[in-house]
Short mmCIF file of C-alpha atoms in Angstrom, two decimals:
data_model
loop_
_atom_site.label_atom_id
_atom_site.label_comp_id
_atom_site.label_asym_id
_atom_site.label_seq_id
_atom_site.Cartn_x
_atom_site.Cartn_y
_atom_site.Cartn_z
CA MET A 16 82.43 90.59 64.41
CA THR A 17 83.18 87.24 65.97
CA ALA A 18 86.78 86.68 66.96
CA PRO A 19 88.43 83.66 65.29
CA SER A 20 88.84 80.35 67.07
CA ALA A 21 92.60 80.83 66.85
CA PRO A 22 94.59 83.36 64.84
CA PRO A 23 96.41 82.08 61.74
CA THR A 24 99.73 82.24 63.60
CA ALA A 25 98.51 79.92 66.35
CA PRO A 26 100.23 76.52 66.44
CA ARG A 27 97.74 73.79 65.75
CA ALA A 28 97.05 70.86 67.98
CA SER A 29 99.78 68.34 68.51
CA ALA A 30 99.06 64.64 68.92
CA GLU A 31 101.09 64.69 72.14
CA PRO A 32 101.40 68.31 73.35
CA GLU A 33 102.14 67.10 76.87
CA GLU A 34 105.52 65.87 75.61
CA ARG A 35 106.48 69.43 74.72
CA GLN A 36 106.50 70.38 78.37
CA MET A 37 109.90 70.06 80.03
CA ALA A 38 110.02 68.25 83.36
CA ASN A 39 112.87 68.73 85.82
CA THR A 40 113.54 68.20 89.48
CA ASP A 41 111.90 71.55 90.25
CA GLY A 42 108.66 70.60 88.56
CA LEU A 43 106.93 70.81 85.20
CA ARG A 44 108.07 73.67 82.99
CA ILE A 45 105.13 74.96 80.94
CA GLU A 46 106.61 76.18 77.66
CA ASP A 47 103.46 77.35 75.90
CA LEU A 48 102.11 79.93 78.35
CA ALA A 49 102.15 82.73 75.78
CA ARG A 50 101.05 80.74 72.73
CA PRO A 51 99.03 77.75 73.94
CA VAL A 52 99.14 74.43 72.13
CA PHE A 53 96.14 72.18 72.73
CA SER A 54 95.56 68.47 72.36
CA PRO A 55 93.35 67.38 69.45
CA ASP A 56 90.43 66.73 71.82
CA ALA A 57 90.80 70.12 73.47
CA GLN A 58 91.08 71.87 70.10
CA ARG A 59 87.85 70.25 68.94
CA VAL A 60 86.08 71.51 72.08
CA LEU A 61 87.40 75.03 71.53
CA ASP A 62 86.46 74.98 67.85
CA ARG A 63 82.90 73.98 68.75
CA LEU A 64 82.72 76.82 71.27
CA ALA A 65 83.98 79.26 68.65
CA GLU A 66 81.22 78.20 66.27
CA ASP A 67 78.69 79.23 68.92
CA ALA A 68 80.27 82.64 69.52
CA PRO A 69 77.62 85.37 69.40
CA ALA A 70 78.04 87.55 66.32
CA HIS A 71 77.21 90.73 68.23
CA ALA A 72 79.37 92.64 70.68
CA PHE A 73 78.82 92.22 74.39
CA GLU A 74 75.92 94.47 75.43
CA PRO A 75 74.33 94.47 78.92
CA GLU A 76 70.79 94.72 77.61
CA ARG A 77 71.21 91.74 75.29
CA LEU A 78 72.81 89.65 78.01
CA MET A 79 70.00 90.50 80.41
CA ARG A 80 67.37 89.61 77.82
CA ALA A 81 69.11 86.28 77.21
CA ALA A 82 69.11 85.59 80.95
CA VAL A 83 65.41 86.43 81.25
CA GLU A 84 64.61 84.04 78.39
CA THR A 85 66.75 81.26 79.89
CA ALA A 86 65.43 81.59 83.43
CA SER A 87 61.82 82.01 82.36
CA ALA A 88 61.93 78.92 80.18
CA ALA A 89 63.26 76.81 83.06
CA HIS A 90 60.73 78.18 85.56
CA GLY A 91 57.71 78.08 83.26
CA ARG A 92 56.89 81.74 83.99
CA ARG A 93 58.53 85.07 83.39
CA LEU A 94 61.41 86.04 85.66
CA ASP A 95 62.65 89.57 85.09
CA ASP A 96 63.57 90.92 88.54
CA PHE A 97 67.35 91.19 88.88
CA GLY A 98 67.23 92.93 92.25
CA ASP A 99 69.53 95.81 93.09
CA PRO A 100 70.31 97.43 89.72
CA ARG A 101 73.79 98.64 90.69
CA PHE A 102 75.31 95.54 89.07
CA THR A 103 74.55 97.03 85.66
CA GLU A 104 77.37 99.60 85.94
CA PRO A 105 80.21 97.07 86.29
CA LEU A 106 78.53 94.79 83.73
CA GLY A 107 78.63 97.63 81.24
CA ILE A 108 82.31 98.32 81.98
CA VAL A 109 83.22 94.64 81.58
CA CYS A 110 81.44 94.57 78.22
CA GLN A 111 83.39 97.62 77.06
CA ASP A 112 86.69 96.04 78.09
CA LEU A 113 85.97 92.75 76.37
CA ASN A 114 84.78 94.43 73.17
CA ALA A 115 88.11 96.26 73.08
CA GLU A 116 90.29 93.19 73.79
CA PRO A 117 92.07 92.12 70.57
CA ALA A 118 93.27 88.78 71.96
CA LEU A 119 89.76 87.56 72.84
CA THR A 120 89.08 84.43 70.78
CA GLY A 121 85.83 83.06 69.46
CA TYR A 122 85.86 80.35 72.13
CA GLY A 123 86.64 82.97 74.75
CA ARG A 124 83.69 85.05 73.60
CA THR A 125 81.38 82.07 73.90
CA GLN A 126 82.66 81.22 77.38
CA PHE A 127 82.21 84.77 78.64
CA HIS A 128 78.74 84.94 77.13
CA ARG A 129 77.76 81.72 78.89
CA GLU A 130 79.29 82.81 82.19
CA PHE A 131 77.58 86.19 82.19
CA THR A 132 74.24 84.65 81.28
CA ARG A 133 74.65 82.13 84.10
CA MET A 134 75.42 84.89 86.61
CA LEU A 135 72.40 86.89 85.53
CA VAL A 136 70.16 83.81 85.65
CA GLN A 137 71.33 83.23 89.21
CA ARG A 138 70.32 86.77 90.17
CA LEU A 139 66.86 86.14 88.70
CA ARG A 140 66.51 82.83 90.54
CA LEU A 141 67.60 84.37 93.83
CA GLN A 142 65.10 87.22 93.57
CA ASP A 143 62.35 84.76 92.73
CA LEU A 144 63.28 82.57 95.70
CA LEU A 145 63.27 85.59 98.04
CA ARG A 146 59.87 86.67 96.74
CA ARG A 147 58.39 83.25 97.41
CA HIS A 148 60.19 82.75 100.73
CA PRO A 149 60.73 86.13 102.44
CA GLU A 150 61.66 84.27 105.64
CA ILE A 151 65.10 83.81 104.10
CA HIS A 152 65.84 87.40 105.08
CA ASP A 153 65.51 86.36 108.74
CA VAL A 154 68.41 83.88 108.50
CA ARG A 155 71.47 85.13 110.38
CA ILE A 156 75.06 84.72 109.20
CA ARG A 157 76.83 84.63 112.55
CA GLN A 158 80.60 84.87 113.10
CA PRO A 159 81.75 83.49 109.77
CA ILE A 160 85.40 82.48 109.54
CA ILE A 161 86.82 84.28 106.49
CA ILE A 162 90.26 83.51 105.04
CA VAL A 163 91.93 86.47 103.33
CA GLY A 164 95.43 86.84 101.89
CA LEU A 165 97.42 87.16 98.71
CA PRO A 166 96.51 84.62 96.05
CA ARG A 167 98.95 81.69 96.26
CA SER A 168 99.67 82.34 99.94
CA GLY A 169 98.01 79.15 101.19
CA THR A 170 94.40 80.35 101.24
CA THR A 171 93.02 77.48 99.17
CA HIS A 172 94.79 74.74 101.11
CA LEU A 173 93.76 76.28 104.43
CA ASN A 174 90.18 76.64 103.25
CA ASN A 175 89.98 72.99 102.24
CA LEU A 176 91.68 71.86 105.44
CA LEU A 177 89.17 73.63 107.66
CA ALA A 178 86.31 72.61 105.37
CA SER A 179 87.03 68.99 106.24
CA ASP A 180 85.46 69.73 109.64
CA PRO A 181 81.77 68.86 109.12
CA ARG A 182 80.72 71.39 111.76
CA LEU A 183 81.78 74.25 109.51
CA ARG A 184 79.66 75.20 106.50
CA HIS A 185 81.87 75.70 103.46
CA LEU A 186 81.10 76.63 99.86
CA PRO A 187 81.96 73.79 97.44
CA LEU A 188 82.83 74.67 93.86
CA TRP A 189 79.63 73.22 92.41
CA GLU A 190 77.49 75.35 94.76
CA ALA A 191 79.51 78.50 94.07
CA ILE A 192 78.86 78.10 90.34
CA GLU A 193 75.15 77.16 90.57
CA PRO A 194 73.98 78.32 94.01
CA ILE A 195 70.24 78.63 93.29
CA PRO A 196 68.66 75.64 91.52
CA ALA A 197 65.92 75.79 88.94
CA PRO A 198 62.55 74.27 89.88
CA GLY A 199 62.58 70.55 89.34
CA ASP A 200 66.36 70.22 89.40
CA ALA A 201 67.25 66.82 90.78
CA PRO A 202 69.48 66.65 93.84
CA GLY A 203 73.02 66.57 92.58
CA ALA A 204 72.19 68.20 89.24
CA ALA A 205 74.55 71.11 89.85
CA LEU A 206 77.30 68.74 90.95
CA ASP A 207 76.83 66.65 87.81
CA ALA A 208 76.95 69.76 85.64
CA MET A 209 80.13 70.94 87.35
CA THR A 210 81.69 67.53 86.80
CA ARG A 211 80.99 67.81 83.07
CA ARG A 212 82.46 71.32 82.97
CA GLY A 213 85.48 70.00 84.81
CA ARG A 214 86.16 67.41 82.13
CA HIS A 215 86.24 70.14 79.48
CA ARG A 216 88.42 72.36 81.69
CA ASP A 217 90.87 69.52 82.25
CA MET A 218 91.24 69.01 78.50
CA VAL A 219 92.12 72.67 77.91
CA THR A 220 94.15 73.22 81.09
CA PRO A 221 95.42 69.75 82.03
CA HIS A 222 98.05 71.06 84.47
CA LEU A 223 95.67 73.25 86.48
CA ARG A 224 95.26 70.56 89.15
CA LYS A 225 98.96 70.85 89.87
CA MET A 226 98.34 74.48 90.83
CA ILE A 227 95.02 74.50 92.67
CA ASP A 228 92.27 72.16 93.90
CA VAL A 229 89.47 72.34 91.35
CA ALA A 230 87.37 69.22 92.01
CA PRO A 231 83.63 70.01 92.10
CA THR A 232 83.43 69.25 95.83
CA ASP A 233 86.54 71.24 96.80
CA ALA A 234 85.95 74.35 98.88
CA HIS A 235 85.80 77.43 96.66
CA GLU A 236 85.88 81.21 96.95
CA ASP A 237 82.91 83.33 97.94
CA ALA A 238 84.32 85.78 95.35
CA GLU A 239 82.43 83.56 92.90
CA LEU A 240 79.21 84.72 94.57
CA LEU A 241 80.37 88.34 94.34
CA CYS A 242 80.54 87.74 90.59
CA LEU A 243 76.74 87.69 90.65
CA SER A 244 77.00 91.45 91.24
CA PHE A 245 79.79 91.72 88.66
CA ALA A 246 81.88 93.07 91.53
CA SER A 247 84.60 90.50 92.13
CA GLY A 248 88.35 90.31 91.83
CA LEU A 249 87.91 87.03 89.99
CA MET A 250 87.03 89.03 86.89
CA GLU A 251 90.62 90.25 86.48
CA MET A 252 91.79 86.63 86.46
CA ARG A 253 89.89 85.90 83.25
CA ALA A 254 91.08 88.58 80.83
CA PRO A 255 92.68 92.03 80.85
CA MET A 256 90.00 94.46 82.03
CA PRO A 257 91.64 97.84 82.73
CA GLY A 258 88.44 99.85 82.89
CA TYR A 259 86.79 97.32 85.14
CA LEU A 260 89.79 97.08 87.45
CA GLU A 261 89.84 100.86 87.92
CA TRP A 262 86.16 100.75 88.83
CA TYR A 263 86.50 97.69 91.05
CA SER A 264 89.48 98.94 93.02
CA GLY A 265 88.09 102.43 93.58
CA THR A 266 84.40 101.77 94.26
CA ASP A 267 82.61 101.15 97.55
CA LEU A 268 81.22 97.65 97.02
CA ARG A 269 78.96 97.44 100.03
CA PHE A 270 76.02 96.72 97.72
CA ALA A 271 77.82 93.63 96.39
CA TYR A 272 78.78 92.41 99.85
CA GLU A 273 75.17 92.82 100.97
CA HIS A 274 74.10 90.71 97.98
CA LEU A 275 76.73 88.15 99.00
CA ARG A 276 75.27 88.03 102.51
CA THR A 277 71.77 87.56 101.09
CA THR A 278 73.01 84.73 98.88
CA LEU A 279 74.60 83.02 101.90
CA LYS A 280 71.27 83.32 103.73
CA ALA A 281 69.55 81.63 100.80
CA LEU A 282 72.13 78.83 100.70
CA THR A 283 71.75 78.31 104.45
CA TRP A 284 67.98 78.11 104.03
CA LEU A 285 68.26 75.77 101.05
CA ARG A 286 70.92 73.35 102.29
CA GLY A 287 71.57 74.04 105.95
CA GLY A 288 74.70 74.69 107.91
CA ARG A 289 75.47 76.96 110.83
CA ARG A 290 78.85 78.63 110.89
CA TRP A 291 80.15 79.64 107.48
CA LEU A 292 83.75 79.16 106.38
CA LEU A 293 84.54 81.57 103.56
CA LYS A 294 87.64 82.46 101.61
CA SER A 295 88.78 84.94 99.01
CA PRO A 296 92.09 86.71 98.45
CA HIS A 297 90.15 89.46 96.71
CA HIS A 298 88.64 90.71 99.98
CA LEU A 299 91.99 92.47 100.47
CA ASP A 300 90.69 95.12 98.09
CA HIS A 301 87.59 95.77 100.18
CA LEU A 302 88.24 95.06 103.85
CA PRO A 303 86.07 98.00 105.04
CA GLU A 304 83.05 96.59 103.20
CA LEU A 305 83.80 93.11 104.55
CA LYS A 306 83.89 94.50 108.09
CA ASN A 307 80.73 96.54 107.56
CA VAL A 308 78.62 93.68 106.24
CA PHE A 309 80.12 90.92 108.42
CA PRO A 310 81.01 92.86 111.59
CA ASP A 311 81.42 89.77 113.79
CA ALA A 312 83.52 87.79 111.31
CA VAL A 313 86.74 86.12 112.40
CA VAL A 314 89.23 86.97 109.66
CA VAL A 315 92.29 84.83 108.98
CA PHE A 316 95.05 86.76 107.18
CA THR A 317 97.60 84.62 105.34
CA HIS A 318 101.09 85.98 104.65
CA ARG A 319 103.78 84.80 102.25
CA ASP A 320 106.92 86.03 100.56
CA PRO A 321 105.46 88.07 97.66
CA ALA A 322 108.12 86.87 95.18
CA PRO A 323 107.08 83.19 94.95
CA ALA A 324 103.45 84.21 95.40
CA ALA A 325 103.79 86.47 92.35
CA ALA A 326 105.51 83.77 90.28
CA SER A 327 102.84 81.22 91.12
CA LEU A 328 99.98 83.66 90.62
CA ALA A 329 101.21 85.01 87.29
CA THR A 330 101.81 81.50 85.97
CA MET A 331 98.39 80.26 87.02
CA ASN A 332 96.69 83.37 85.66
CA ALA A 333 98.45 83.13 82.29
CA TYR A 334 97.67 79.42 82.09
CA MET A 335 93.97 79.97 82.84
CA MET A 336 93.73 82.76 80.26
CA ARG A 337 94.42 80.25 77.46
CA ARG A 338 90.78 79.30 77.73
CA ARG A 339 89.82 82.75 76.39
CA LEU A 340 92.80 84.56 74.84
CA TYR A 341 95.38 84.04 72.11
CA PRO A 342 98.14 85.01 72.50
CA VAL A 343 98.66 85.65 76.21
CA ASP A 344 100.91 88.68 76.87
CA LEU A 345 103.21 87.43 79.64
CA GLY A 346 104.86 90.80 80.11
CA ALA A 347 101.48 92.43 80.65
CA VAL A 348 100.50 89.68 83.11
CA GLY A 349 103.71 90.30 85.07
CA ARG A 350 103.25 94.08 85.18
CA HIS A 351 99.64 93.67 86.20
CA TRP A 352 100.36 91.42 89.16
CA ARG A 353 103.37 93.37 90.37
CA ARG A 354 101.15 96.46 90.58
CA ARG A 355 98.20 94.56 92.07
CA ILE A 356 100.23 92.75 94.72
CA GLU A 357 101.67 96.03 95.91
CA GLU A 358 98.19 97.56 95.97
CA LEU A 359 96.57 94.62 97.77
CA LEU A 360 99.25 94.48 100.46
CA ARG A 361 99.14 98.24 100.94
CA LYS A 362 95.38 98.07 101.48
CA MET A 363 95.77 95.11 103.83
CA GLN A 364 98.25 96.98 106.00
CA GLU A 365 96.11 100.10 105.94
CA HIS A 366 92.94 98.29 107.04
CA ARG A 367 94.36 95.47 109.17
CA ALA A 368 93.42 97.33 112.36
CA LEU A 369 89.73 97.08 111.47
CA PHE A 370 89.83 93.55 112.85
CA ALA A 371 90.77 93.41 116.52
CA ASP A 372 92.95 90.67 118.03
CA GLU A 373 89.92 88.81 119.33
CA GLN A 374 88.52 88.41 115.82
CA SER A 375 91.58 87.97 113.64
CA VAL A 376 94.54 85.67 113.13
CA ASP A 377 97.76 86.14 111.15
CA VAL A 378 99.02 82.96 109.47
CA VAL A 379 102.58 83.11 108.13
CA PHE A 380 103.18 80.68 105.28
CA HIS A 381 106.36 78.98 106.47
CA ARG A 382 104.91 78.33 109.93
CA TYR A 383 101.69 77.03 108.44
CA MET A 384 103.58 74.67 106.13
CA ALA A 385 105.62 73.42 109.11
CA ASP A 386 102.54 72.50 111.16
CA ASN A 387 99.11 72.67 109.56
CA LEU A 388 97.27 71.35 112.59
CA ALA A 389 98.86 73.83 114.99
CA THR A 390 97.75 76.66 112.72
CA ALA A 391 94.22 75.27 112.57
CA HIS A 392 94.17 74.98 116.36
CA ASP A 393 95.15 78.66 116.69
CA ILE A 394 92.37 79.69 114.34
CA TYR A 395 89.80 77.66 116.24
CA ARG A 396 90.95 79.17 119.53
CA VAL A 397 90.47 82.75 118.32
CA ALA A 398 87.21 81.85 116.61
CA GLY A 399 85.83 80.20 119.74
CA GLN A 400 85.25 77.04 117.74
CA PRO A 401 85.75 73.78 119.71
CA PHE A 402 88.79 71.84 118.49
CA THR A 403 87.60 68.40 119.50
CA PRO A 404 89.27 65.03 118.95
CA GLN A 405 86.78 64.53 116.12
CA THR A 406 87.89 67.81 114.57
CA ARG A 407 91.53 66.84 114.79
CA ALA A 408 90.79 63.44 113.26
CA ALA A 409 88.87 65.01 110.35
CA LEU A 410 91.65 67.48 109.62
CA ARG A 411 94.32 64.80 109.97
CA ALA A 412 92.46 62.58 107.52
CA TYR A 413 92.29 65.43 105.02
CA LEU A 414 96.03 66.07 105.30
CA ASP A 415 96.81 62.38 104.86
CA GLY A 416 94.79 62.30 101.65
CA HIS A 417 95.97 65.63 100.27
CA VAL A 418 99.74 65.66 100.38
CA ARG A 419 101.21 68.80 98.83
CA HIS A 420 102.16 68.40 95.15
CA ARG A 421 100.27 65.10 94.95
CA HIS A 422 99.26 65.95 91.36
CA GLY A 423 102.79 67.06 90.48
CA ARG A 424 104.82 70.26 90.69
CA ILE A 425 105.04 73.32 88.47
CA ASP A 426 108.31 75.13 87.86
CA TYR A 427 107.23 78.72 88.63
CA ARG A 428 109.59 81.46 87.43
CA LEU A 429 109.35 85.22 87.82
CA SER A 430 111.65 85.55 84.83
CA ASP A 431 108.87 84.26 82.57
CA PHE A 432 107.07 87.52 83.32
CA SER A 433 110.10 89.87 83.31
CA LEU A 434 109.88 90.26 87.08
CA ASP A 435 112.80 90.47 89.48
CA PRO A 436 112.43 89.02 93.02
CA THR A 437 114.74 91.60 94.61
CA GLU A 438 112.76 94.51 93.19
CA LEU A 439 109.50 92.95 94.35
CA ARG A 440 110.77 92.40 97.87
CA VAL A 441 112.35 95.83 98.26
CA GLY A 442 109.06 97.50 97.46
CA LEU A 443 107.25 95.37 100.03
CA SER A 444 109.83 95.25 102.83
CA SER A 445 107.51 97.01 105.28
CA TYR A 446 104.98 94.21 104.79
CA THR A 447 107.43 91.31 105.12
CA THR A 448 109.04 92.87 108.19
CA ARG A 449 105.74 93.61 109.89
CA PHE A 450 104.46 90.05 109.60
CA GLY A 451 107.72 88.14 109.87
CA VAL A 452 107.51 86.71 106.37
CA GLN A 453 110.37 84.40 105.44
CA GLU A 454 112.03 84.55 102.01
CA GLU A 455 111.68 81.51 99.75
CA PRO A 456 113.91 80.53 96.82
CA ILE A 457 112.57 81.64 93.45
CA ARG A 458 113.91 82.24 89.94
#
């Protein structure tokens, strides 16, 4: 049965929902995190999506058949090779979780269906490309620079800062979403498609740009490519998935990291580049696999006071979930991220020694915020990457054009999620002491 566009208790669109948000000197206070209120234009988009919601439950076989039909139609011949079949296990678990989620809306169902079909189509396109061009396997991914740290600990800003150096090969958002083109796609087709998606996203989540850089050309997470194996921490950002999270956290994901490496080889072959710059907070869950598949990587670990990181992360996660769920359970979001932050930092401390001093850097948030360029210089030194006057100029130009909070500020509060900063910090004191993390004010 298709979930409704919005339950009967949902507040309908307001002519000026932006005015319902309370602004103060600390930033914008988002008052409708739990029960989203959309603008008339956004509501019309969501209602149209709900009309397209598949009537059947999520089933791996049906999704795979839909992907085969979509990919085959675009290629003019049948594509049915998905590669390594181990992705089917997590796909099945995700389907079970979503079928059991009572807050999943009709528009959320449509969005998930489209996303899963897109991921599966990308697997088909990649396998077809590898079959036609086996030389892709000979491409080497040498000494990638990989940024890893808690979400909201500066990973995105640092990724975009370093990505401004043209000598590093980064992964822009448009390429992360549509890495392998269909035959006959015009240059820039994926970028144009991402721009259109961005307009819809901005209608539904107009304050997202205040939280994270989401322009189509901004540097994005390689966790998006891990989604092609349905083995990515990004999945837990989209809806509650308890069964999937248990599988994801406790499973050896080397197969997914090997698929990631193969995808990076294909992107190098398709569009060039030498030294990759990658980033994902979710690698904290699987540092042994990261080390195994990218043994010569230089890993940059970011560190921040977990209290403001948790407030920012929970707020952003709840805000993004409005695109799929109604209502959003803020208490559940808070409990989830308290548990996950503790788990991620425990794993990071446990596996930090996998990366020797000569191939790793620790970046503490308050020092990075005090001097971005000095931090970048330290990373380049450890990575053996020349920090030339041209590099400095490129990074300086990026900083000048991307002042923090340029789109506005959000008033992040732990109290919105029934979390207490003292309790969070006490449980993670070994982490903050070990890395010299400085406390930040938070409510």
